[in-house]
Coordinates of C-alpha atoms in Angstrom, one line a residue:
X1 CA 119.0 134.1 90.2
X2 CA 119.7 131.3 92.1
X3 CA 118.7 132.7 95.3
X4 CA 115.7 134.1 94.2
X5 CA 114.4 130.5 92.8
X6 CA 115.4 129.0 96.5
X7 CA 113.6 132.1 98.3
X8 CA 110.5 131.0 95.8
X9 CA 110.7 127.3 96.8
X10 CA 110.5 128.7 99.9
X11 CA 107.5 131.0 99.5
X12 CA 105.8 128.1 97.5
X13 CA 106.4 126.0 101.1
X14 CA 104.4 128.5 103.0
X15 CA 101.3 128.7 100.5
X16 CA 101.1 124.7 100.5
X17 CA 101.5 125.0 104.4
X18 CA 99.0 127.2 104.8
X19 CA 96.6 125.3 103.0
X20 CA 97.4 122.4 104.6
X21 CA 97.4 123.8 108.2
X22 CA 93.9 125.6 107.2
X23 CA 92.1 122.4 106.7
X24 CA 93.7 121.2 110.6
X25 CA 92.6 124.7 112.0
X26 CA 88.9 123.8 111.1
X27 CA 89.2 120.6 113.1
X28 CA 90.7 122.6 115.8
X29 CA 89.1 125.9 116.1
X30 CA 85.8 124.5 118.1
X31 CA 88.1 122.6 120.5
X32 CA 88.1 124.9 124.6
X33 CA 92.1 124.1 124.4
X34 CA 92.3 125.9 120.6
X35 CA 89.9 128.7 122.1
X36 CA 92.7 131.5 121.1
X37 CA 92.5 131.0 117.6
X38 CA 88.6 132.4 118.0
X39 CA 90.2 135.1 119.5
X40 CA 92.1 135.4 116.3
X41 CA 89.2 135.7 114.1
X42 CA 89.1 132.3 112.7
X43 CA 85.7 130.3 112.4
X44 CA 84.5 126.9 110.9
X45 CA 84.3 128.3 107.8
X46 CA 86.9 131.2 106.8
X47 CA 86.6 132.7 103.1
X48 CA 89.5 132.3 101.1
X49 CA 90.6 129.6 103.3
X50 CA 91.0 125.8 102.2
X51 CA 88.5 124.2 104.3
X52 CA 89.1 120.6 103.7
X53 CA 87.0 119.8 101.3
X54 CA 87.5 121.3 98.0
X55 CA 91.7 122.8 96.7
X56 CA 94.4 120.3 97.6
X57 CA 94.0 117.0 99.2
X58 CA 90.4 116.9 98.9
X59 CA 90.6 117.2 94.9
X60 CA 93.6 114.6 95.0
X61 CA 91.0 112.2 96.4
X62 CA 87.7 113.4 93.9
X63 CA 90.1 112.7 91.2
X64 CA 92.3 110.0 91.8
X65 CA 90.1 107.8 94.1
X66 CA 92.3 107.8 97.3
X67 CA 90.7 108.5 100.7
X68 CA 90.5 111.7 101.6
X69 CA 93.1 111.8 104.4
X70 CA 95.8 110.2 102.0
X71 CA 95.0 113.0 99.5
X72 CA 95.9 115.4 102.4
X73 CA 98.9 113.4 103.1
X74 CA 99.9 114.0 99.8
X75 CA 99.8 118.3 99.8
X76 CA 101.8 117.7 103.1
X77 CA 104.4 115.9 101.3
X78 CA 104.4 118.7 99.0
X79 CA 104.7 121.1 101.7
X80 CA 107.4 119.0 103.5
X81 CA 109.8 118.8 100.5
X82 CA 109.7 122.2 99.6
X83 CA 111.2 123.0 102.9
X84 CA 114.1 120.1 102.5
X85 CA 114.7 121.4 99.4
X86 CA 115.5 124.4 100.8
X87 CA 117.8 122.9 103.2
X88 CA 119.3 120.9 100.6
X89 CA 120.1 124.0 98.6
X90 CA 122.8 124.7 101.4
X91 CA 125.0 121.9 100.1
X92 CA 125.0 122.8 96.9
X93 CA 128.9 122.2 95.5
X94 CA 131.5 119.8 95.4
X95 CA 135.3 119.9 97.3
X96 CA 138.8 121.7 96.3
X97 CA 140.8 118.9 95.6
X98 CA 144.3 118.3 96.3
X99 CA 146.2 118.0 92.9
X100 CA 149.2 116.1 92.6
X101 CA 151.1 119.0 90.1
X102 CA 152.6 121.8 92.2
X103 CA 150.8 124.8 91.5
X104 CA 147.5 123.4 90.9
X105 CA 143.8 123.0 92.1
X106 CA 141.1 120.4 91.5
X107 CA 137.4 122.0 92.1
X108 CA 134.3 119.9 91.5
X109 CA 132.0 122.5 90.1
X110 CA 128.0 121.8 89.2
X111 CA 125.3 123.4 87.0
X112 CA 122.1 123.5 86.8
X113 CA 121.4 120.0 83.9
X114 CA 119.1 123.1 82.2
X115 CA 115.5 121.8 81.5
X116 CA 113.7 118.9 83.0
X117 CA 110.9 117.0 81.5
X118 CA 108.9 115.3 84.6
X119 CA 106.2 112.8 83.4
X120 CA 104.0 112.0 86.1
X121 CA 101.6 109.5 87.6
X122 CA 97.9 109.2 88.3
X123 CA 98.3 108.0 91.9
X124 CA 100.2 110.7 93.3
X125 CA 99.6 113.9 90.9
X126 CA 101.1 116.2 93.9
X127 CA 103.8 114.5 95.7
X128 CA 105.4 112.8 92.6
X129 CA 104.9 116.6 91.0
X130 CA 106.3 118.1 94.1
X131 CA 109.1 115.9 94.7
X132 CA 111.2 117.1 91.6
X133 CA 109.8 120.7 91.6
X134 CA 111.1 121.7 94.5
X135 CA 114.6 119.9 93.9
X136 CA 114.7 120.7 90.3
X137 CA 114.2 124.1 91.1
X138 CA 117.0 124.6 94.0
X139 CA 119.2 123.7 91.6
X140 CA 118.4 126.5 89.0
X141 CA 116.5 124.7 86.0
X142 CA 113.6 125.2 84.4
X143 CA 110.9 122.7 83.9
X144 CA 108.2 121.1 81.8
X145 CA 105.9 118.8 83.9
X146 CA 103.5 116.6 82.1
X147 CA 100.4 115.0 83.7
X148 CA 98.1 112.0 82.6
X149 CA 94.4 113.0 81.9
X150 CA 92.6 111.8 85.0
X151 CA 94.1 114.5 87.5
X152 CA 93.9 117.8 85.5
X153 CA 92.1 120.0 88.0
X154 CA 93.8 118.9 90.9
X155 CA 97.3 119.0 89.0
X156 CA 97.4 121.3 85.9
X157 CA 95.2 123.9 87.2
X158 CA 95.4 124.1 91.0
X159 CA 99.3 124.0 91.2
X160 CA 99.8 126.0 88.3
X161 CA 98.1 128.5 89.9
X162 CA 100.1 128.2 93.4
X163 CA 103.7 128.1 91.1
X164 CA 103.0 131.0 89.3
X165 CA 101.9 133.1 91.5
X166 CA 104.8 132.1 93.8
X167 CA 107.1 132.5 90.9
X168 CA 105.4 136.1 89.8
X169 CA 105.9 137.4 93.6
X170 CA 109.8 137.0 93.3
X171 CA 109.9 138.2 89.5
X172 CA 110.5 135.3 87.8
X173 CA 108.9 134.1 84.7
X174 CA 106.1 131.5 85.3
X175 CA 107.2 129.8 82.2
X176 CA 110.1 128.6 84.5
X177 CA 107.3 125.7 85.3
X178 CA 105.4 124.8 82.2
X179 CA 102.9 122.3 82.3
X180 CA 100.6 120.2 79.9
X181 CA 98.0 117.8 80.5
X182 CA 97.7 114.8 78.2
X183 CA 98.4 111.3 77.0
X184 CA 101.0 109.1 75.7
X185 CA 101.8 111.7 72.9
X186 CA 103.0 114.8 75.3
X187 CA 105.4 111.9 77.5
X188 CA 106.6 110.6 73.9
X189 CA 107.8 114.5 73.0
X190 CA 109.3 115.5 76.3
X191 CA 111.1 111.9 75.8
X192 CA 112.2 112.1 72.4
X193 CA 113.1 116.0 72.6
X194 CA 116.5 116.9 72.4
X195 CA 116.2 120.5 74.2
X196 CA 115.2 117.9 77.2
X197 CA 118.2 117.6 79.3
X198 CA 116.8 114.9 82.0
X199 CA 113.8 113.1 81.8
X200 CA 112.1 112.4 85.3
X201 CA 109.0 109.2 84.7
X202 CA 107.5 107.9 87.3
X203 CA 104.7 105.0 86.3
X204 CA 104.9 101.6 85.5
X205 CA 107.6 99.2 83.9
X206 CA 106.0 98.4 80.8
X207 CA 105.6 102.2 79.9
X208 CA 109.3 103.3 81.6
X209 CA 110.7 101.1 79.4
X210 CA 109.4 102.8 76.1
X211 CA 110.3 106.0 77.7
X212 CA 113.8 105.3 78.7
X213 CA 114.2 103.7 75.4
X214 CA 113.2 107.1 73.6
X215 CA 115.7 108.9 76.3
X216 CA 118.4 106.6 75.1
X217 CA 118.3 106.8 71.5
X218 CA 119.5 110.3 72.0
X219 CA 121.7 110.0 74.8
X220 CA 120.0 111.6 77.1
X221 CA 119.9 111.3 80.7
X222 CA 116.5 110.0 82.7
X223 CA 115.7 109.9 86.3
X224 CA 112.9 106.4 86.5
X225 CA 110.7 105.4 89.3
X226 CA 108.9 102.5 88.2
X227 CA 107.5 99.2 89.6
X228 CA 107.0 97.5 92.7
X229 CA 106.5 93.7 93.4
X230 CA 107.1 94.0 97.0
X231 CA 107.3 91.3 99.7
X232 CA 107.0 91.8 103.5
X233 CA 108.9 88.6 105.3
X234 CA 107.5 87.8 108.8
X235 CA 109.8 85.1 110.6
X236 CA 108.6 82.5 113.5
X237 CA 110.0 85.0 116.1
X238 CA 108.0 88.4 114.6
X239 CA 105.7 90.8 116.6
X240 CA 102.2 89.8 115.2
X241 CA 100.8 93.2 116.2
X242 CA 103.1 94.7 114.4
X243 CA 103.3 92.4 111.4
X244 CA 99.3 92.2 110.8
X245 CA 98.0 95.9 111.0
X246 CA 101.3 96.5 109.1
X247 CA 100.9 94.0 106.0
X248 CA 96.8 95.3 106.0
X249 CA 98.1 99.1 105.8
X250 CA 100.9 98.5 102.8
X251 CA 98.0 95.9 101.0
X252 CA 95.2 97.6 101.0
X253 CA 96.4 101.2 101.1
X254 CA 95.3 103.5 98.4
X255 CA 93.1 100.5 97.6
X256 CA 96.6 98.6 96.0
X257 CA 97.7 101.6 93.5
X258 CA 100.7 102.7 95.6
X259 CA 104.0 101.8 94.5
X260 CA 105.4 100.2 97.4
X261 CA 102.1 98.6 97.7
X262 CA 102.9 95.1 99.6
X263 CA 101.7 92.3 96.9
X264 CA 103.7 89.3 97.8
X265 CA 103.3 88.1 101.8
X266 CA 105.7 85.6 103.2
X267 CA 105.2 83.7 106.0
X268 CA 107.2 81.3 108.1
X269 CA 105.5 78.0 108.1
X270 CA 105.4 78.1 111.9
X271 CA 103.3 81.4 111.8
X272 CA 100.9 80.8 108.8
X273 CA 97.6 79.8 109.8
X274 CA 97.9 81.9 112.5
X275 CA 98.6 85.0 110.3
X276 CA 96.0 84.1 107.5
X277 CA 93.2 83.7 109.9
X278 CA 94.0 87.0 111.6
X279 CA 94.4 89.1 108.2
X280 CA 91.0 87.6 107.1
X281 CA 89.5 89.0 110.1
X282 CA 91.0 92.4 109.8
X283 CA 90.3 92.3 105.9
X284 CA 86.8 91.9 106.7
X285 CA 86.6 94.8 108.8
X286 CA 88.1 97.4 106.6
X287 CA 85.7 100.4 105.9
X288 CA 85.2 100.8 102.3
X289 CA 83.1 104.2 100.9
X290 CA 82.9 107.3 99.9
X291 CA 87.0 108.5 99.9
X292 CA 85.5 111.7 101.0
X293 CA 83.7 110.3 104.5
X294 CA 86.2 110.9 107.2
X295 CA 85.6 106.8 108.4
X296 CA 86.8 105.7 104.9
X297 CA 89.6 103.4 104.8
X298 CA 89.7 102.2 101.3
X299 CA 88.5 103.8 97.9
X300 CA 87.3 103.0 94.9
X301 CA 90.4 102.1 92.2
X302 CA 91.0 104.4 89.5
X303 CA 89.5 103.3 86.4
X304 CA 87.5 100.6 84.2
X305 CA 90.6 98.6 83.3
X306 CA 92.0 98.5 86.7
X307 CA 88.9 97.0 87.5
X308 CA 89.0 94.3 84.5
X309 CA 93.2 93.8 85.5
X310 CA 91.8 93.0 89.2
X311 CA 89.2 90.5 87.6
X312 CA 92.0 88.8 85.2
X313 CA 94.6 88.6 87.8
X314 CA 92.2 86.9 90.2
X315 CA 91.3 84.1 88.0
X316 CA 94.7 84.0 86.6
X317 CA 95.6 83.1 90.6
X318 CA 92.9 80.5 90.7
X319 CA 94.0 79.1 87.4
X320 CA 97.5 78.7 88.8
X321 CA 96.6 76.8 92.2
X322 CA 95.6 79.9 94.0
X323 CA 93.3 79.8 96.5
X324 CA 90.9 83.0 97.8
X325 CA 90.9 83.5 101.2
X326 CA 88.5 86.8 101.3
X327 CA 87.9 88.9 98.0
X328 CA 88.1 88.4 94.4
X329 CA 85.0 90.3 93.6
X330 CA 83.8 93.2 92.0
X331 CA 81.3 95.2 94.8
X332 CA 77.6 95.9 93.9
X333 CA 77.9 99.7 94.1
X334 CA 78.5 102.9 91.9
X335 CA 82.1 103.4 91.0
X336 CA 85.3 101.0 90.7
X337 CA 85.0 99.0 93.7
X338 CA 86.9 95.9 94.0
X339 CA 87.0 93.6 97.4
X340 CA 90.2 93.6 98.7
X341 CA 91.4 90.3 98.2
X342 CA 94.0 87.4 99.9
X343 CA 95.2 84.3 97.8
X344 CA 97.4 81.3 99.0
X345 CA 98.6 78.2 97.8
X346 CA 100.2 79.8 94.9
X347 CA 104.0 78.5 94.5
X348 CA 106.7 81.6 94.9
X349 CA 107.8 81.2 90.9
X350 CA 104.2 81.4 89.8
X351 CA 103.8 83.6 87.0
X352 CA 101.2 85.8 88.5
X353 CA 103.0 86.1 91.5
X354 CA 105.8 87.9 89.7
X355 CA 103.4 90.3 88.1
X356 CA 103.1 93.5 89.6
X357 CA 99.2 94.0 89.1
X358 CA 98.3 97.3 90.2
X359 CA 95.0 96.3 92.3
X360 CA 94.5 95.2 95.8
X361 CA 95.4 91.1 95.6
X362 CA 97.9 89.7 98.3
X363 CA 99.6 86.6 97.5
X364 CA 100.6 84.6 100.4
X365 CA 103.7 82.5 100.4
X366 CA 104.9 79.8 102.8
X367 CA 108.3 79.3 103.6
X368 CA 110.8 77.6 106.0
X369 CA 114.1 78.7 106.2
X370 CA 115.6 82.5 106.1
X371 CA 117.7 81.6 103.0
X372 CA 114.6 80.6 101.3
X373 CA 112.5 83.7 101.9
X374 CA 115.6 86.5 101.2
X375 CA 115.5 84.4 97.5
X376 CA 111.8 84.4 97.1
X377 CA 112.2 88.2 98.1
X378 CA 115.0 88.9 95.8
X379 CA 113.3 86.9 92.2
X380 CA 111.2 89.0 91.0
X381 CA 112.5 91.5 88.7
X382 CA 111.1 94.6 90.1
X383 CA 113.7 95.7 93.1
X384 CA 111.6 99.0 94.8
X385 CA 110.7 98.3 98.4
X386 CA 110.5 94.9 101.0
X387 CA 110.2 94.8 104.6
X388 CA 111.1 91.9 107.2
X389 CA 109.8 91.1 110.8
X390 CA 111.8 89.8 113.3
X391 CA 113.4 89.9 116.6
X392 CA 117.0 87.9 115.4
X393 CA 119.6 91.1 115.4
X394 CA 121.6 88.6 113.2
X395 CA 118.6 88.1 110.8
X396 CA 118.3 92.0 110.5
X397 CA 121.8 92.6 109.3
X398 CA 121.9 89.6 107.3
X399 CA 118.6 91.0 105.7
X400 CA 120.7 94.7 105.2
X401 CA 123.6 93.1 104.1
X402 CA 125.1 92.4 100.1
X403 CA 123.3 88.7 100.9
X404 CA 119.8 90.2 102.0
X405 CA 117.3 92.0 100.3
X406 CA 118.4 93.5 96.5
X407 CA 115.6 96.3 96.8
X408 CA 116.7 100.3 97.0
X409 CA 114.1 100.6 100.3
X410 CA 114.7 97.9 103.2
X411 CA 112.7 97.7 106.0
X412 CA 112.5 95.9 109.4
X413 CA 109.9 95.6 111.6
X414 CA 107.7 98.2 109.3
X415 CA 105.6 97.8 106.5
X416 CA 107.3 98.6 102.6
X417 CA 105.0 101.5 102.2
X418 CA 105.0 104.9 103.8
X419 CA 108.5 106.2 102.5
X420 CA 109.8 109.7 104.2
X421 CA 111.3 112.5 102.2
X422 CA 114.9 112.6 103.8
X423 CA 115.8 109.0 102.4
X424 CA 116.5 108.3 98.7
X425 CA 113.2 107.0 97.0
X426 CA 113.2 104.1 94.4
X427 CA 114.4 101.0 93.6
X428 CA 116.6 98.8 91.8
X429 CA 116.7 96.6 88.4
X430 CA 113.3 97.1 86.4
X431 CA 112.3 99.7 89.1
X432 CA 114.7 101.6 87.2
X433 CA 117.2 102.2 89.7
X434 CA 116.5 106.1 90.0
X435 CA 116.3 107.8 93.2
X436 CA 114.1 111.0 94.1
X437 CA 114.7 113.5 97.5
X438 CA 117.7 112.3 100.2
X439 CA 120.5 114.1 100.8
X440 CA 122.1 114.1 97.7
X441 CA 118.8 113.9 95.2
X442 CA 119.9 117.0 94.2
X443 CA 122.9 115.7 92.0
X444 CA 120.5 114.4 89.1
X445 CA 119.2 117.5 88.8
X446 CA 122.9 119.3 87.7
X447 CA 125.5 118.5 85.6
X448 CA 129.6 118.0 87.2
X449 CA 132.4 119.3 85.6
X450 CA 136.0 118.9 87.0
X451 CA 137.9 122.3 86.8
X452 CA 141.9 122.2 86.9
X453 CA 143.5 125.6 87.6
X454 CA 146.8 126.5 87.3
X455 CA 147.8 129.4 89.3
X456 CA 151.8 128.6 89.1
X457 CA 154.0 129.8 85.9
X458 CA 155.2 126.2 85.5
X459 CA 153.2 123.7 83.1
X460 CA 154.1 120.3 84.7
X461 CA 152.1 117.0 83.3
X462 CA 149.7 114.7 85.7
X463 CA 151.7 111.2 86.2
X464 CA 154.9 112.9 86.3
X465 CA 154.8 112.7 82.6
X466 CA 157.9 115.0 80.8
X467 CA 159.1 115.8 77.7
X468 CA 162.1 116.5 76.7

């Protein structure tokens, strides 16, 4: 049974991939150095085939906002941890253990945990989806995924479709992967639901806290991926073309919704000016439109109230000493379009610079010394992802080490978004300290038992206990 879920994971990696590779073919095809896959019987447009506009990524990014590319990205993620699931599937087990008794054997034996409730979130309705799917599954459970209402095309009705039919070609039951579309009502069940054996939420603090309080009233066990109020550090000695373009990327990404969104920018006071007065520049000339036009960089946000969060936050900022570099207004045009925006002067312990505000604003900090920035970095009380630039090898283990950052992703030299699929994703203390894909992700997903066998005709006690 087990094999035949794994060999459908697999199947289900192939459908996504060739979707995904369909929409690059198109791009190709026209190219003289592509000229064989003419010969193959491919053309711009191919029936049946996901052309890059409508299925997949380009659904992700009519529904959720993102830019079209990112939407992509996100069916590629899909795609990609489908096939590390498989992989992972190989190490499936735990170790024969030596046992002090004569006679005896420890094994370390895991099962599949038996059904797990994954509540989702609106900014990634595939790869969050995807990401405990495919583990979930390698490890023989069953599943009952739960999406908000602003991605139901794109998530309840094109996946479902891919699952069960991937499911039907190796005979299983495409109840295996149930899923609902709804609000807080459906993620309150799943929580409160005994018959629920782990409870997988990805979304925001305020809400993972009801949920894993639900979860713990009935001793149950919850996987959370929550908040981000992440920092990128750049030191006196950093690579400014690395630290700019990277600190732009990570801020204004996804148009601020991304998790490991950078909101908090720390700068060494000998690097400052310099810094602010180039990311004003490159602020200025990000392309904001349609998500769908191919020279789109940044979206529209998701909703009404993000819109009205953005607006509040901003004059919060100014309220509190902040000053507005670029931004901090909402754009003349049809949709939820904010200006993506920069704000200094604010101290480090200000009260908006400690809440994670799920728009595109960019606090900038000034510091002096590395002790100073590694405490800023480590105050808040989300702990997902931060980032340092800097040359000083010293600086970078210090920055690694138990005195450095307290987050569960720690970079150098790279922005704190763009996370890959064989590391452990998520973070520490209200980011809920969960972890999803990485080479032993799929533990969460089972349930260990340690299994004594005697295969001697004596009966001797651990501890060298007797009784006589």
């Amino acid at each position: 049974r087990w094999r035949a879920r794994r060999l459908a994971v697999r199947r289900h990696a192939v459908a996504l991939r060739f979707r995904a590779a369909a929409a690059m073919s198109t791009l190709l095809v026209s190219r003289p150095q592509y000229a064989w896959l003419k010969e193959l019987g491919l053309e711009e447009e191919n029936d049946g085939v996901y052309d890059g506009r409508w299925g997949g990524g380009g659904e992700v990014s009519l529904e959720m906002g993102k830019i079209y590319v990112e939407g992509v990205g996100e069916v590629q993620e899909y795609v990609d941890v489908c096939d590390y699931a498989v992989g992972l599937s190989r190490m499936i087990g735990g170790p024969v253990l030596p046992s002090e008794r004569p006679g005896h054997a420890l094994i370390e034996q895991w099962n599949p945990v038996g059904l797990v409730g994954i509540i989702t979130a609106f900014n990634f309705p595939v790869a969050v989806y995807g990401w405990n799917n495919a583990i979930a599954l390698i490890c023989g459970n069953k599943l009952s995924i739960s999406y908000d209402l602003f991605t139901f095309v794109c998530v309840c009705v094109q996946l479902n479709r891919i699952v069960a039919n991937v499911l039907g070609q190796n005979n299983l039951p495409g109840a295996i992967c149930s899923m609902t579309c709804g609000g807080a009502d459906i993620g309150s069940a799943i929580a409160k639901d005994e018959r629920v054996d782990l409870v997988s939420f990805t979304g925001s603090t305020h809400v993972g806290k009801q949920v894993s309080l639900m979860v713990q009233e009935r001793f149950g066990r919850q996987l959370l991926e929550l908040g981000g109020n992440n920092a990128i550090v750049v030191f006196e000695d950093a690579d400014l073309n690395l630290a700019v373009p990277s600190t732009v990327f990570a801020a204004v990404g996804t148009a601020g919704q991304r998790c490991t969104t950078t909101r908090r920018l720390m700068l060494h006071e000998g690097v400052h000016d310099a810094v602010v007065e180039r990311l004003a520049k490159a602020y200025k000339q990000v392309r904001i439109g349609d998500p769908w036009d191919p020279s789109t960089l940044y979206g529209p946000l998701h909703t009404k109230q993000a819109v009205e969060q953005y607006l509040a936050a901003v004059e919060q900022a100014k309220q509190q000493g902040g000053t507005i570099i670029c931004g901090g207004k909402v754009m003349d045009r049809p949709g939820n379009y904010v200006e993506p925006t920069i704000i200094t002067g604010l101290a480090h312990n200000a009260a908006i610079v400690h809440t994670e505000t799920f728009v595109p604003i960019l606090y900038v900090l000034k510091f002096k010394t590395e002790e100073e920035a590694f405490s800023w970095n480590n105050e808040v009380k989300q702990g997902l992802s931060s980032s340092i630039f800097t040359k000083d090898l010293g600086r970078i283990f210090r920055w690694l080490g138990p005195k450095g950052s307290d987050c569960g992703i720690v970079n150098v030299n790279i922005p704190t978004s763009g996370a890959e699929i064989g590391g452990a994703f998520g973070g520490e203390k209200h980011t809920g300290g969960g972890r999803e894909s990485g080479s032993d992700s799929w533990k969460q997903y089972m349930r260990r038992s340690t299994c004594t066998i005697n295969y001697s005709k004596d009966l001797p006690l651990a501890q060298g206990i007797k009784f006589e």
